[in-house]
Amino acid sequence: MAEKLVNAEAKVIEYIDVYYVETLFWGASSHTIAVGWPLMPDNLQKLYINFHGKAPQN
């Protein structure tokens, strides 16, 4: 997804944001967040933070 985001058109960026990034850590455990968040590419982290206002909390 991070690679697709680099040269994506506006509609594709919206799709990645709404249907992938916004739900990525929904209901995730503290362990999943602690392990998964650092592995998430910067551009996807930015989309997540833009929507939720902050990184996921563990």
XYZ file of N, CA and C in Angstrom:
174
model
N 0.820 -1.186 0.000
C 0.000 0.000 0.000
C 0.868 1.256 0.000
N 1.946 1.222 0.757
C 2.825 2.389 0.821
C 3.384 2.729 -0.559
N 3.731 1.710 -1.326
C 4.260 1.939 -2.671
C 3.179 2.488 -3.603
N 1.971 1.991 -3.487
C 0.865 2.478 -4.316
C 0.561 3.942 -4.007
N 0.746 4.343 -2.774
C 0.424 5.698 -2.334
C 1.353 6.734 -2.960
N 2.584 6.356 -3.260
C 3.590 7.309 -3.740
C 3.138 8.065 -4.990
N 2.627 7.383 -5.977
C 2.225 8.019 -7.241
C 0.722 7.933 -7.489
N -0.031 7.797 -6.449
C -1.469 7.562 -6.596
C -2.244 8.827 -6.941
N -3.319 8.606 -7.668
C -4.276 9.681 -7.934
C -5.099 9.913 -6.673
N -5.789 11.027 -6.624
C -6.558 11.421 -5.441
C -7.541 10.341 -4.995
N -8.237 9.717 -5.921
C -9.226 8.682 -5.556
C -8.553 7.464 -4.934
N -7.394 7.095 -5.420
C -6.671 5.950 -4.867
C -6.153 6.283 -3.469
N -5.648 7.484 -3.290
C -5.198 7.926 -1.963
C -6.361 7.865 -0.983
N -7.523 8.348 -1.403
C -8.708 8.305 -0.546
C -9.080 6.866 -0.188
N -9.036 5.983 -1.159
C -9.359 4.575 -0.922
C -8.389 3.963 0.095
N -7.100 4.169 -0.113
C -6.093 3.631 0.807
C -6.321 4.186 2.206
N -6.607 5.476 2.289
C -6.830 6.116 3.585
C -8.064 5.556 4.276
N -9.179 5.557 3.591
C -10.459 5.179 4.202
C -10.572 3.679 4.464
N -10.195 2.871 3.506
C -10.459 1.436 3.615
C -9.298 0.603 4.125
N -8.144 1.207 4.262
C -6.980 0.442 4.731
C -6.402 1.057 5.997
N -5.920 2.275 5.892
C -5.177 2.882 6.998
C -6.061 3.169 8.205
N -7.259 3.717 7.976
C -8.114 4.099 9.106
C -8.508 2.914 9.961
N -8.578 1.735 9.395
C -9.010 0.554 10.145
C -7.871 -0.377 10.538
N -6.663 -0.018 10.176
C -5.538 -0.927 10.365
C -5.335 -1.353 11.815
N -5.473 -0.437 12.749
C -5.249 -0.766 14.154
C -6.542 -0.766 14.958
N -7.679 -0.807 14.274
C -8.982 -0.810 14.946
C -9.097 -2.039 15.836
N -9.256 -1.846 17.120
C -9.414 -2.944 18.057
C -8.144 -3.745 18.299
N -7.000 -3.208 17.881
C -5.739 -3.936 18.042
C -5.304 -3.945 19.507
N -4.644 -5.013 19.886
C -4.133 -5.125 21.247
C -2.915 -4.213 21.420
N -2.553 -3.968 22.649
C -1.365 -3.163 22.945
C -0.125 -3.775 22.311
N -0.043 -5.098 22.360
C 1.111 -5.782 21.777
C 1.159 -5.575 20.264
N 0.032 -5.711 19.603
C -0.027 -5.518 18.152
C 0.376 -4.107 17.774
N -0.106 -3.127 18.510
C 0.253 -1.736 18.241
C 1.746 -1.517 18.459
N 2.269 -2.013 19.572
C 3.687 -1.819 19.888
C 4.595 -2.441 18.832
N 4.201 -3.586 18.307
C 5.009 -4.270 17.302
C 4.729 -3.716 15.900
N 3.477 -3.477 15.586
C 3.085 -3.112 14.232
C 3.319 -1.675 13.832
N 3.083 -0.733 14.735
C 3.206 0.680 14.375
C 4.599 1.046 13.860
N 5.669 0.638 14.514
C 6.999 0.984 13.996
C 7.304 0.376 12.622
N 6.616 -0.678 12.257
C 6.828 -1.319 10.962
C 6.042 -0.652 9.838
N 5.083 0.178 10.197
C 4.231 0.826 9.215
C 5.012 1.951 8.514
N 5.017 1.982 7.192
C 5.745 3.023 6.464
C 5.269 4.432 6.844
N 6.178 5.385 6.776
C 5.895 6.765 7.187
C 4.678 7.362 6.487
N 4.551 7.128 5.182
C 3.434 7.750 4.472
C 2.091 7.189 4.923
N 2.054 5.923 5.326
C 0.804 5.354 5.849
C 0.563 5.827 7.280
N 1.630 5.987 8.068
C 1.479 6.553 9.413
C 0.879 7.955 9.338
N 1.335 8.745 8.376
C 0.816 10.111 8.233
C -0.675 10.110 7.920
N -1.121 9.217 7.044
C -2.554 9.128 6.753
C -3.339 8.775 8.016
N -2.826 7.823 8.765
C -3.484 7.392 10.004
C -3.584 8.561 10.980
N -2.481 9.244 11.189
C -2.449 10.368 12.140
C -3.339 11.504 11.661
N -3.369 11.766 10.357
C -4.251 12.815 9.837
C -5.708 12.510 10.126
N -6.090 11.249 10.090
C -7.478 10.886 10.361
C -7.774 10.845 11.851
N -6.932 10.149 12.614
C -7.204 9.925 14.036
C -6.641 11.012 14.954
N -5.749 11.845 14.436
C -5.181 12.921 15.237
C -3.969 12.527 16.053
N -3.670 11.245 16.085
C -2.508 10.747 16.839
C -2.235 9.315 16.434
N -1.057 8.838 16.816
C -0.699 7.443 16.574
C -1.574 6.556 17.465
N -1.738 5.293 17.098
C -2.526 4.395 17.951
C -1.884 4.281 19.332
N -2.706 4.161 20.330
C -2.240 4.085 21.714
C -2.176 2.627 22.169
N -1.102 2.287 22.858
C -1.008 0.924 23.378
C -1.086 0.902 24.867
